[in-house]
Amino acid sequence: VGELMALGWDQVDLDAARLRITRSLQYLDGEPTLVEPKTRAGVRELAVPPNAVTALRAHRVAQNETALGLGKAWRNRMNLVFTSQTGAPLNRHAVLRQYLRPLLKVPETMNFHLLRHTGASLMLARHVPVPVVQEMLGHANPAITMSIYSHALPNSQGLVAETMNEVFGGD
């Protein structure tokens, strides 16, 4: 969630439907601070689905209108995508409550960790290759992804049997 809290408009390319994760936001001694990801794998570029591009475009317009309305009271000094109504950085609970829940229509009981876990599990269940899931999550290597999410892999043996049957001309 720190990566979402730190996402800046300069890291979002809506025309290319891409965003770049280069930092995380942490509160150090009560102050919002941008920090580097824990590993090199944490720095990554991600594709943005069309529905998210549409939502981000609308959000940017609304945020710009709010900033114009507030003038000097607008406090988005870090050029953040997700802010409070006055442009201040958010905490992890506010990002989920203000932005993710309304967009994704997730239940109140779902926290960010569970949302991330569900997303990764669904990607694996839909046969997204482990290295792709690893990259999206920012894990340093696929072993980390597999150790956490291996339960989400579909019937891999059955998939191998079907693939071999197709490759070698089965019915």
PDB file of C-alpha atoms in Angstrom:
ATOM      1  CA  VAL A   1       0.000   0.000   0.000  1.00  0.00           C
ATOM      2  CA  GLY A   2       2.976   2.286   0.549  1.00  0.00           C
ATOM      3  CA  GLU A   3       3.587   2.126  -3.196  1.00  0.00           C
ATOM      4  CA  LEU A   4       0.059   3.373  -3.915  1.00  0.00           C
ATOM      5  CA  MET A   5       0.399   6.085  -1.288  1.00  0.00           C
ATOM      6  CA  ALA A   6       3.625   7.240  -2.998  1.00  0.00           C
ATOM      7  CA  LEU A   7       2.385   7.043  -6.598  1.00  0.00           C
ATOM      8  CA  GLY A   8       2.940  10.395  -8.277  1.00  0.00           C
ATOM      9  CA  TRP A   9       1.350  11.750 -11.429  1.00  0.00           C
ATOM     10  CA  ASP A  10       4.844  11.934 -12.952  1.00  0.00           C
ATOM     11  CA  GLN A  11       4.946   8.122 -12.708  1.00  0.00           C
ATOM     12  CA  VAL A  12       1.644   7.612 -14.522  1.00  0.00           C
ATOM     13  CA  ASP A  13       1.384   7.596 -18.331  1.00  0.00           C
ATOM     14  CA  LEU A  14      -2.319   7.335 -19.086  1.00  0.00           C
ATOM     15  CA  ASP A  15      -1.785   7.507 -22.869  1.00  0.00           C
ATOM     16  CA  ALA A  16       0.487   4.455 -22.738  1.00  0.00           C
ATOM     17  CA  ALA A  17      -1.613   2.848 -19.966  1.00  0.00           C
ATOM     18  CA  ARG A  18       1.495   2.316 -17.835  1.00  0.00           C
ATOM     19  CA  LEU A  19       2.706   3.332 -14.418  1.00  0.00           C
ATOM     20  CA  ARG A  20       6.098   3.131 -12.807  1.00  0.00           C
ATOM     21  CA  ILE A  21       6.636   2.143  -9.194  1.00  0.00           C
ATOM     22  CA  THR A  22       9.813   3.765  -7.898  1.00  0.00           C
ATOM     23  CA  ARG A  23       9.111   4.586  -4.283  1.00  0.00           C
ATOM     24  CA  SER A  24       7.001   3.941  -1.236  1.00  0.00           C
ATOM     25  CA  LEU A  25       5.504   6.312   1.309  1.00  0.00           C
ATOM     26  CA  GLN A  26       6.181   5.664   4.953  1.00  0.00           C
ATOM     27  CA  TYR A  27       5.467   7.717   8.016  1.00  0.00           C
ATOM     28  CA  LEU A  28       8.753   8.276   9.837  1.00  0.00           C
ATOM     29  CA  ASP A  29       8.419  10.080  13.163  1.00  0.00           C
ATOM     30  CA  GLY A  30       4.892  10.982  12.077  1.00  0.00           C
ATOM     31  CA  GLU A  31       6.027  12.647   8.856  1.00  0.00           C
ATOM     32  CA  PRO A  32       5.197  11.306   5.380  1.00  0.00           C
ATOM     33  CA  THR A  33       8.466  10.336   3.704  1.00  0.00           C
ATOM     34  CA  LEU A  34       9.183   8.911   0.257  1.00  0.00           C
ATOM     35  CA  VAL A  35      11.581   5.962   0.431  1.00  0.00           C
ATOM     36  CA  GLU A  36      13.090   3.576  -2.098  1.00  0.00           C
ATOM     37  CA  PRO A  37      11.603   0.084  -2.424  1.00  0.00           C
ATOM     38  CA  LYS A  38      13.180  -2.639  -0.281  1.00  0.00           C
ATOM     39  CA  THR A  39      14.648  -4.433  -3.307  1.00  0.00           C
ATOM     40  CA  ARG A  40      15.525  -3.647  -6.926  1.00  0.00           C
ATOM     41  CA  ALA A  41      12.541  -5.767  -7.948  1.00  0.00           C
ATOM     42  CA  GLY A  42      10.343  -3.222  -6.179  1.00  0.00           C
ATOM     43  CA  VAL A  43      11.113  -0.729  -8.937  1.00  0.00           C
ATOM     44  CA  ARG A  44       8.917  -1.776 -11.819  1.00  0.00           C
ATOM     45  CA  GLU A  45       6.623  -0.711 -14.605  1.00  0.00           C
ATOM     46  CA  LEU A  46       3.067  -2.020 -14.732  1.00  0.00           C
ATOM     47  CA  ALA A  47       0.356  -2.062 -17.356  1.00  0.00           C
ATOM     48  CA  VAL A  48      -2.844  -0.294 -16.359  1.00  0.00           C
ATOM     49  CA  PRO A  49      -6.145  -1.855 -17.467  1.00  0.00           C
ATOM     50  CA  PRO A  50      -8.477   0.344 -19.553  1.00  0.00           C
ATOM     51  CA  ASN A  51     -11.081   0.699 -16.783  1.00  0.00           C
ATOM     52  CA  ALA A  52      -8.377   1.956 -14.412  1.00  0.00           C
ATOM     53  CA  VAL A  53      -7.113   4.426 -17.059  1.00  0.00           C
ATOM     54  CA  THR A  54     -10.642   5.813 -17.349  1.00  0.00           C
ATOM     55  CA  ALA A  55     -10.975   6.071 -13.558  1.00  0.00           C
ATOM     56  CA  LEU A  56      -7.546   7.736 -13.229  1.00  0.00           C
ATOM     57  CA  ARG A  57      -8.371  10.281 -15.953  1.00  0.00           C
ATOM     58  CA  ALA A  58     -11.576  11.235 -14.136  1.00  0.00           C
ATOM     59  CA  HIS A  59      -9.725  11.335 -10.812  1.00  0.00           C
ATOM     60  CA  ARG A  60      -7.053  13.620 -12.236  1.00  0.00           C
ATOM     61  CA  VAL A  61      -9.669  16.066 -13.538  1.00  0.00           C
ATOM     62  CA  ALA A  62     -11.433  16.081 -10.166  1.00  0.00           C
ATOM     63  CA  GLN A  63      -8.145  16.507  -8.306  1.00  0.00           C
ATOM     64  CA  ASN A  64      -7.129  19.430 -10.542  1.00  0.00           C
ATOM     65  CA  GLU A  65     -10.505  21.093  -9.970  1.00  0.00           C
ATOM     66  CA  THR A  66     -10.107  20.663  -6.212  1.00  0.00           C
ATOM     67  CA  ALA A  67      -6.577  22.089  -6.350  1.00  0.00           C
ATOM     68  CA  LEU A  68      -7.767  25.129  -8.324  1.00  0.00           C
ATOM     69  CA  GLY A  69     -10.614  25.659  -5.887  1.00  0.00           C
ATOM     70  CA  LEU A  70      -8.347  25.496  -2.845  1.00  0.00           C
ATOM     71  CA  GLY A  71      -5.545  27.581  -4.347  1.00  0.00           C
ATOM     72  CA  LYS A  72      -2.706  28.017  -1.849  1.00  0.00           C
ATOM     73  CA  ALA A  73      -4.471  25.728   0.629  1.00  0.00           C
ATOM     74  CA  TRP A  74      -3.818  22.754  -1.721  1.00  0.00           C
ATOM     75  CA  ARG A  75      -1.042  20.725  -0.080  1.00  0.00           C
ATOM     76  CA  ASN A  76       0.001  18.147  -2.698  1.00  0.00           C
ATOM     77  CA  ARG A  77       3.709  19.024  -2.630  1.00  0.00           C
ATOM     78  CA  MET A  78       4.674  15.474  -3.671  1.00  0.00           C
ATOM     79  CA  ASN A  79       2.370  15.478  -6.741  1.00  0.00           C
ATOM     80  CA  LEU A  80       0.619  12.369  -5.411  1.00  0.00           C
ATOM     81  CA  VAL A  81      -2.190  10.592  -7.223  1.00  0.00           C
ATOM     82  CA  PHE A  82      -4.026   9.619  -4.039  1.00  0.00           C
ATOM     83  CA  THR A  83      -4.447  12.421  -1.517  1.00  0.00           C
ATOM     84  CA  SER A  84      -6.793  13.779   1.097  1.00  0.00           C
ATOM     85  CA  GLN A  85      -9.350  16.434   0.099  1.00  0.00           C
ATOM     86  CA  THR A  86      -6.674  19.070   0.732  1.00  0.00           C
ATOM     87  CA  GLY A  87      -3.868  17.285  -1.132  1.00  0.00           C
ATOM     88  CA  ALA A  88      -2.136  15.823   1.910  1.00  0.00           C
ATOM     89  CA  PRO A  89      -0.647  12.306   1.776  1.00  0.00           C
ATOM     90  CA  LEU A  90      -2.961   9.548   2.966  1.00  0.00           C
ATOM     91  CA  ASN A  91      -2.446   6.688   5.349  1.00  0.00           C
ATOM     92  CA  ARG A  92      -2.973   3.067   4.263  1.00  0.00           C
ATOM     93  CA  HIS A  93      -6.532   2.852   5.582  1.00  0.00           C
ATOM     94  CA  ALA A  94      -7.612   6.015   3.794  1.00  0.00           C
ATOM     95  CA  VAL A  95      -6.275   4.802   0.416  1.00  0.00           C
ATOM     96  CA  LEU A  96      -8.365   1.671   0.716  1.00  0.00           C
ATOM     97  CA  ARG A  97     -11.455   3.453   2.061  1.00  0.00           C
ATOM     98  CA  GLN A  98     -11.428   6.505  -0.235  1.00  0.00           C
ATOM     99  CA  TYR A  99     -10.176   5.026  -3.484  1.00  0.00           C
ATOM    100  CA  LEU A 100      -9.925   1.252  -3.768  1.00  0.00           C
ATOM    101  CA  ARG A 101     -13.198   0.187  -2.156  1.00  0.00           C
ATOM    102  CA  PRO A 102     -15.370   2.468  -4.305  1.00  0.00           C
ATOM    103  CA  LEU A 103     -13.516   1.553  -7.498  1.00  0.00           C
ATOM    104  CA  LEU A 104     -13.284  -2.180  -6.910  1.00  0.00           C
ATOM    105  CA  LYS A 105     -16.491  -2.606  -4.930  1.00  0.00           C
ATOM    106  CA  VAL A 106     -14.742  -4.743  -2.316  1.00  0.00           C
ATOM    107  CA  PRO A 107     -16.340  -5.576   1.035  1.00  0.00           C
ATOM    108  CA  GLU A 108     -15.629  -3.515   4.144  1.00  0.00           C
ATOM    109  CA  THR A 109     -13.948  -6.533   5.722  1.00  0.00           C
ATOM    110  CA  MET A 110     -11.265  -6.752   3.025  1.00  0.00           C
ATOM    111  CA  ASN A 111      -8.010  -5.063   4.012  1.00  0.00           C
ATOM    112  CA  PHE A 112      -5.198  -4.153   1.623  1.00  0.00           C
ATOM    113  CA  HIS A 113      -3.181  -7.292   2.397  1.00  0.00           C
ATOM    114  CA  LEU A 114      -6.155  -9.513   1.578  1.00  0.00           C
ATOM    115  CA  LEU A 115      -6.876  -7.520  -1.578  1.00  0.00           C
ATOM    116  CA  ARG A 116      -3.276  -8.008  -2.764  1.00  0.00           C
ATOM    117  CA  HIS A 117      -3.382 -11.698  -1.848  1.00  0.00           C
ATOM    118  CA  THR A 118      -6.674 -12.185  -3.708  1.00  0.00           C
ATOM    119  CA  GLY A 119      -5.341 -10.412  -6.790  1.00  0.00           C
ATOM    120  CA  ALA A 120      -2.221 -12.573  -6.910  1.00  0.00           C
ATOM    121  CA  SER A 121      -4.224 -15.753  -6.336  1.00  0.00           C
ATOM    122  CA  LEU A 122      -6.658 -14.860  -9.128  1.00  0.00           C
ATOM    123  CA  MET A 123      -3.814 -14.117 -11.551  1.00  0.00           C
ATOM    124  CA  LEU A 124      -2.229 -17.503 -10.860  1.00  0.00           C
ATOM    125  CA  ALA A 125      -5.576 -19.294 -11.083  1.00  0.00           C
ATOM    126  CA  ARG A 126      -6.046 -17.721 -14.523  1.00  0.00           C
ATOM    127  CA  HIS A 127      -2.658 -19.098 -15.651  1.00  0.00           C
ATOM    128  CA  VAL A 128      -0.733 -15.824 -15.538  1.00  0.00           C
ATOM    129  CA  PRO A 129       2.896 -17.017 -15.485  1.00  0.00           C
ATOM    130  CA  VAL A 130       4.578 -16.908 -12.086  1.00  0.00           C
ATOM    131  CA  PRO A 131       7.366 -14.535 -13.267  1.00  0.00           C
ATOM    132  CA  VAL A 132       4.709 -12.031 -14.403  1.00  0.00           C
ATOM    133  CA  VAL A 133       2.901 -12.219 -11.047  1.00  0.00           C
ATOM    134  CA  GLN A 134       6.278 -11.918  -9.300  1.00  0.00           C
ATOM    135  CA  GLU A 135       7.082  -8.767 -11.279  1.00  0.00           C
ATOM    136  CA  MET A 136       3.686  -7.198 -10.615  1.00  0.00           C
ATOM    137  CA  LEU A 137       4.001  -7.826  -6.891  1.00  0.00           C
ATOM    138  CA  GLY A 138       7.597  -6.587  -6.795  1.00  0.00           C
ATOM    139  CA  HIS A 139       9.020  -9.809  -5.365  1.00  0.00           C
ATOM    140  CA  ALA A 140      12.773 -10.246  -5.734  1.00  0.00           C
ATOM    141  CA  ASN A 141      12.409 -13.744  -7.228  1.00  0.00           C
ATOM    142  CA  PRO A 142       9.705 -16.249  -8.201  1.00  0.00           C
ATOM    143  CA  ALA A 143      10.459 -18.450  -5.191  1.00  0.00           C
ATOM    144  CA  ILE A 144       9.000 -15.781  -2.907  1.00  0.00           C
ATOM    145  CA  THR A 145       5.838 -15.620  -5.007  1.00  0.00           C
ATOM    146  CA  MET A 146       5.536 -19.409  -5.108  1.00  0.00           C
ATOM    147  CA  SER A 147       6.115 -19.815  -1.377  1.00  0.00           C
ATOM    148  CA  ILE A 148       3.241 -17.454  -0.627  1.00  0.00           C
ATOM    149  CA  TYR A 149       0.804 -18.226  -3.434  1.00  0.00           C
ATOM    150  CA  SER A 150       1.458 -21.811  -4.580  1.00  0.00           C
ATOM    151  CA  HIS A 151      -1.935 -22.867  -3.195  1.00  0.00           C
ATOM    152  CA  ALA A 152      -3.555 -20.690  -5.862  1.00  0.00           C
ATOM    153  CA  LEU A 153      -2.125 -22.609  -8.800  1.00  0.00           C
ATOM    154  CA  PRO A 154      -4.786 -24.552 -10.642  1.00  0.00           C
ATOM    155  CA  ASN A 155      -4.518 -28.260 -11.389  1.00  0.00           C
ATOM    156  CA  SER A 156      -1.015 -27.972 -12.848  1.00  0.00           C
ATOM    157  CA  GLN A 157      -0.631 -31.690 -13.531  1.00  0.00           C
ATOM    158  CA  GLY A 158      -3.923 -31.731 -15.428  1.00  0.00           C
ATOM    159  CA  LEU A 159      -2.827 -28.686 -17.417  1.00  0.00           C
ATOM    160  CA  VAL A 160       0.468 -30.398 -18.320  1.00  0.00           C
ATOM    161  CA  ALA A 161      -1.406 -33.536 -19.453  1.00  0.00           C
ATOM    162  CA  GLU A 162      -3.779 -31.474 -21.619  1.00  0.00           C
ATOM    163  CA  THR A 163      -0.910 -29.526 -23.137  1.00  0.00           C
ATOM    164  CA  MET A 164       1.100 -32.661 -23.928  1.00  0.00           C
ATOM    165  CA  ASN A 165      -1.992 -34.209 -25.507  1.00  0.00           C
ATOM    166  CA  GLU A 166      -2.458 -31.138 -27.722  1.00  0.00           C
ATOM    167  CA  VAL A 167       1.236 -30.933 -28.653  1.00  0.00           C
ATOM    168  CA  PHE A 168       1.533 -34.602 -29.564  1.00  0.00           C
ATOM    169  CA  GLY A 169      -1.720 -34.842 -31.507  1.00  0.00           C
ATOM    170  CA  GLY A 170      -4.166 -36.343 -29.087  1.00  0.00           C
ATOM    171  CA  ASP A 171      -7.898 -36.183 -29.599  1.00  0.00           C
TER     172      ASP A 171
END
